[in-house]
């Protein structure tokens, strides 16, 4: 794992001969390790850089006023050091990449998987007040369920059944010596800050000059599909692809990263 002049760490994946340079930006409850399978699939054709976003993995801590500005600055540092011009972002990582493309000419091609932006009555961080109360009370499993349901993937599962399952999962992680997800739960407040900072009219995204690919899952929450529709209407050089049989976390190791990799190869190749 390499380090920037700042305290951002990133993983590099490449085969002999390299290829076009691509940065993968993870979402909430994730680190660079969650994109291992996706990066390995893409490394046959690209040189892939996967940073740990601030406050996660091996990167440095986030400041108290951490938000979208800091995330864009960190991405800019990665692009500057690696020379990459292609960026893929998932969820809050897509929110960062989208807004970075408004000000970073280095981003020539942009692939976004379901950025959870505010649109009309849809508030993708409506879970935050309950989440903060559960964290303050030391109810990490309940907080984990609250934010997981907030993405929409677990929207049909009852909380009463999910909380004890989440508690078992987090306990098993601690026993195994990893505990990664348990440590990441509080960092969802950083993701919420990014989404809140990005609030505003979609018209501003008409200024994006990068060629843009919008990706989404057929099983994802309706509000995420509405966001993609809103972006599709304003981003100038855009195309959209819906992946069958998957939801919000298709790019994750435990999703269907092969489907995402195939679309990225077509778009960036």
Coordinates of C-alpha atoms in Angstrom, one line a residue:
X1 CA 0.0 0.0 0.0
X2 CA 1.4 3.4 -1.1
X3 CA 1.2 6.7 0.7
X4 CA 0.6 10.2 -0.8
X5 CA 2.3 13.3 0.4
X6 CA -0.9 13.7 2.5
X7 CA -2.0 10.8 4.7
X8 CA -4.1 9.0 2.1
X9 CA -3.0 5.4 1.4
X10 CA -3.9 3.5 -1.8
X11 CA -3.5 0.1 -3.3
X12 CA -2.3 -0.4 -6.8
X13 CA -3.3 -3.3 -9.1
X14 CA -1.6 -3.8 -12.5
X15 CA -0.4 -6.5 -14.8
X16 CA 2.7 -6.3 -17.0
X17 CA 2.3 -3.5 -19.5
X18 CA 0.0 -1.5 -17.3
X19 CA -2.8 0.2 -19.2
X20 CA -5.0 3.3 -18.8
X21 CA -5.0 4.6 -15.2
X22 CA -8.2 4.2 -13.2
X23 CA -9.1 5.3 -9.6
X24 CA -11.8 3.4 -7.7
X25 CA -13.5 5.3 -4.9
X26 CA -15.4 3.2 -2.4
X27 CA -18.6 4.1 -0.6
X28 CA -19.7 3.9 3.1
X29 CA -19.0 1.0 5.4
X30 CA -16.1 0.1 3.0
X31 CA -12.4 0.4 2.6
X32 CA -10.2 -0.1 -0.4
X33 CA -10.2 -3.9 0.4
X34 CA -13.9 -4.0 -0.6
X35 CA -12.9 -3.4 -4.2
X36 CA -10.2 -6.2 -4.3
X37 CA -12.2 -8.4 -6.7
X38 CA -13.2 -5.5 -8.9
X39 CA -9.7 -4.2 -9.1
X40 CA -8.2 -7.6 -9.9
X41 CA -10.7 -8.0 -12.7
X42 CA -9.8 -4.6 -14.1
X43 CA -6.1 -5.0 -13.7
X44 CA -5.8 -7.1 -16.8
X45 CA -6.5 -4.0 -18.9
X46 CA -5.9 -1.0 -16.5
X47 CA -3.6 0.2 -13.9
X48 CA -6.0 0.5 -10.9
X49 CA -5.6 2.7 -7.8
X50 CA -7.9 2.2 -4.9
X51 CA -7.5 4.7 -2.0
X52 CA -8.8 4.3 1.5
X53 CA -10.9 7.3 2.0
X54 CA -9.9 9.4 5.0
X55 CA -10.9 7.9 8.4
X56 CA -11.0 4.4 7.0
X57 CA -8.5 1.6 6.4
X58 CA -4.9 2.8 6.6
X59 CA -5.5 6.4 5.7
X60 CA -5.3 9.2 8.2
X61 CA -8.1 10.5 10.4
X62 CA -10.8 12.9 9.3
X63 CA -11.0 16.4 10.8
X64 CA -14.1 17.4 12.8
X65 CA -15.3 19.5 9.9
X66 CA -14.7 16.8 7.3
X67 CA -17.0 16.9 4.3
X68 CA -17.2 17.1 0.5
X69 CA -14.4 19.7 0.2
X70 CA -11.9 17.5 2.0
X71 CA -12.9 14.4 0.0
X72 CA -12.4 16.3 -3.3
X73 CA -9.0 17.5 -2.2
X74 CA -8.0 14.0 -1.3
X75 CA -9.1 12.7 -4.7
X76 CA -7.3 15.5 -6.4
X77 CA -4.1 14.4 -4.6
X78 CA -4.5 10.8 -5.8
X79 CA -5.1 12.0 -9.4
X80 CA -2.1 14.3 -9.2
X81 CA 0.3 11.6 -7.9
X82 CA -0.9 8.8 -10.1
X83 CA -1.7 10.7 -13.3
X84 CA -5.0 8.9 -13.6
X85 CA -7.8 10.5 -15.6
X86 CA -10.5 7.9 -15.1
X87 CA -12.6 7.7 -12.0
X88 CA -15.2 5.2 -10.8
X89 CA -17.2 5.9 -7.6
X90 CA -19.7 3.9 -5.7
X91 CA -22.5 5.5 -3.5
X92 CA -20.9 8.3 -1.5
X93 CA -17.7 7.7 -3.5
X94 CA -19.8 8.5 -6.6
X95 CA -21.1 11.7 -5.0
X96 CA -17.4 12.8 -4.4
X97 CA -16.4 11.8 -8.0
X98 CA -19.4 13.6 -9.5
X99 CA -18.7 16.9 -7.7
X100 CA -14.9 16.6 -8.2
X101 CA -15.6 16.4 -12.0
X102 CA -17.0 19.9 -11.8
X103 CA -13.6 21.4 -10.8
X104 CA -10.9 18.9 -11.7
X105 CA -10.1 18.8 -15.5
X106 CA -7.9 15.8 -14.8
X107 CA -11.1 13.7 -14.7
X108 CA -11.7 12.8 -18.4
X109 CA -13.9 9.8 -17.9
X110 CA -16.3 9.4 -15.0
X111 CA -18.3 6.3 -14.0
X112 CA -20.8 6.6 -11.2
X113 CA -22.7 3.8 -9.4
X114 CA -25.8 5.2 -7.8
X115 CA -24.7 8.4 -6.0
X116 CA -27.2 9.0 -3.1
X117 CA -28.0 12.6 -3.8
X118 CA -30.9 14.6 -2.4
X119 CA -33.6 15.0 -5.0
X120 CA -37.0 16.5 -4.3
X121 CA -38.6 14.8 -1.3
X122 CA -36.0 12.0 -1.3
X123 CA -33.5 12.4 1.5
X124 CA -30.8 9.6 1.4
X125 CA -29.5 10.6 4.9
X126 CA -32.8 10.7 6.7
X127 CA -31.4 7.9 8.8
X128 CA -28.9 10.2 10.5
X129 CA -30.8 11.4 13.6
X130 CA -31.7 7.8 14.6
X131 CA -28.2 6.6 13.8
X132 CA -26.6 9.3 15.9
X133 CA -28.8 8.4 18.9
X134 CA -28.0 4.7 18.6
X135 CA -24.3 5.4 18.3
X136 CA -24.4 7.6 21.4
X137 CA -26.1 4.9 23.3
X138 CA -23.5 2.3 22.3
X139 CA -26.0 0.4 20.2
X140 CA -23.6 -0.3 17.3
X141 CA -25.7 -3.2 15.8
X142 CA -28.8 -1.1 15.8
X143 CA -26.9 1.8 14.1
X144 CA -25.5 -0.6 11.5
X145 CA -29.0 -1.8 10.7
X146 CA -30.3 1.8 10.5
X147 CA -27.8 2.8 7.9
X148 CA -28.0 -0.5 6.0
X149 CA -31.8 0.0 5.6
X150 CA -31.1 3.6 4.6
X151 CA -29.4 2.5 1.4
X152 CA -32.6 0.6 0.5
X153 CA -31.1 -2.9 0.0
X154 CA -32.6 -4.1 3.3
X155 CA -35.7 -2.0 3.1
X156 CA -38.1 -5.0 3.2
X157 CA -36.4 -6.8 6.2
X158 CA -37.8 -6.0 9.7
X159 CA -35.5 -4.3 12.1
X160 CA -36.5 -6.6 14.9
X161 CA -35.0 -9.5 13.0
X162 CA -32.0 -7.7 11.6
X163 CA -30.6 -6.2 14.8
X164 CA -29.8 -9.5 16.6
X165 CA -28.3 -10.9 13.3
X166 CA -26.1 -7.7 13.0
X167 CA -25.0 -8.1 16.7
X168 CA -23.9 -11.7 16.0
X169 CA -22.1 -10.6 12.8
X170 CA -20.2 -7.8 14.6
X171 CA -19.4 -10.1 17.5
X172 CA -18.0 -12.7 15.2
X173 CA -15.8 -10.1 13.5
X174 CA -14.4 -9.1 16.9
X175 CA -13.7 -12.7 17.8
X176 CA -11.9 -13.3 14.5
X177 CA -9.6 -10.3 15.2
X178 CA -10.8 -8.2 12.2
X179 CA -13.8 -6.2 13.4
X180 CA -13.5 -4.0 10.3
X181 CA -17.3 -3.3 9.8
X182 CA -17.7 -2.5 13.5
X183 CA -15.0 0.1 13.3
X184 CA -16.5 1.5 10.1
X185 CA -20.0 2.0 11.4
X186 CA -19.3 5.5 13.0
X187 CA -17.6 6.7 9.8
X188 CA -21.0 6.7 8.1
X189 CA -21.3 10.2 9.6
X190 CA -18.5 11.2 7.3
X191 CA -20.5 9.9 4.3
X192 CA -23.6 11.7 5.6
X193 CA -21.7 15.0 5.6
X194 CA -20.6 14.4 2.0
X195 CA -24.2 13.9 0.9
X196 CA -25.4 16.9 2.8
X197 CA -22.6 19.1 1.4
X198 CA -23.6 18.0 -2.2
X199 CA -27.2 19.1 -1.8
X200 CA -28.3 21.5 -4.5
X201 CA -29.9 21.7 -7.9
X202 CA -28.9 19.2 -10.5
X203 CA -28.6 21.8 -13.2
X204 CA -25.0 22.5 -12.1
X205 CA -23.9 19.1 -13.4
X206 CA -24.5 20.4 -16.9
X207 CA -21.1 21.9 -16.6
X208 CA -19.4 18.5 -16.4
X209 CA -17.1 18.0 -19.4
X210 CA -16.0 14.4 -18.7
X211 CA -17.5 11.5 -20.6
X212 CA -19.8 9.9 -18.1
X213 CA -21.3 6.5 -17.4
X214 CA -24.2 6.1 -15.0
X215 CA -24.5 2.6 -13.5
X216 CA -27.3 1.2 -11.4
X217 CA -28.9 -2.1 -10.2
X218 CA -32.3 -3.3 -11.3
X219 CA -33.0 -4.3 -7.7
X220 CA -31.9 -0.9 -6.1
X221 CA -34.1 1.4 -4.3
X222 CA -36.4 3.6 -6.4
X223 CA -34.9 6.9 -5.2
X224 CA -31.5 5.9 -6.4
X225 CA -33.0 5.2 -9.9
X226 CA -34.6 8.7 -9.8
X227 CA -31.2 10.2 -9.1
X228 CA -29.7 8.5 -12.1
X229 CA -32.7 9.7 -14.2
X230 CA -32.1 13.3 -13.0
X231 CA -28.4 13.1 -13.8
X232 CA -29.0 11.6 -17.2
X233 CA -31.2 14.6 -18.1
X234 CA -28.5 17.2 -17.4
X235 CA -25.0 15.7 -17.8
X236 CA -24.0 16.4 -21.4
X237 CA -21.9 13.4 -22.5
X238 CA -23.7 10.6 -20.6
X239 CA -25.0 7.1 -21.1
X240 CA -26.7 4.9 -18.6
X241 CA -26.6 1.1 -18.0
X242 CA -28.9 -0.9 -15.6
X243 CA -27.4 -4.2 -14.3
X244 CA -29.9 -7.0 -14.0
X245 CA -30.2 -9.0 -10.7
X246 CA -28.2 -6.7 -8.5
X247 CA -28.7 -3.8 -6.1
X248 CA -26.6 -1.0 -4.6
X249 CA -23.5 -2.9 -3.8
X250 CA -22.8 -4.8 -7.0
X251 CA -19.2 -3.5 -7.1
X252 CA -18.3 -4.9 -3.7
X253 CA -16.4 -8.1 -3.2
X254 CA -19.7 -9.7 -2.0
X255 CA -21.7 -8.3 -4.9
X256 CA -21.3 -9.0 -8.6
X257 CA -18.1 -7.1 -9.4
X258 CA -17.7 -8.9 -12.7
X259 CA -20.8 -7.2 -14.1
X260 CA -19.4 -3.8 -13.1
X261 CA -16.0 -4.6 -14.5
X262 CA -17.5 -5.6 -17.8
X263 CA -19.3 -2.2 -18.2
X264 CA -16.2 -0.3 -17.1
X265 CA -14.0 -2.1 -19.6
X266 CA -16.5 -1.3 -22.4
X267 CA -16.7 2.4 -21.3
X268 CA -13.0 3.0 -20.7
X269 CA -11.6 0.7 -23.3

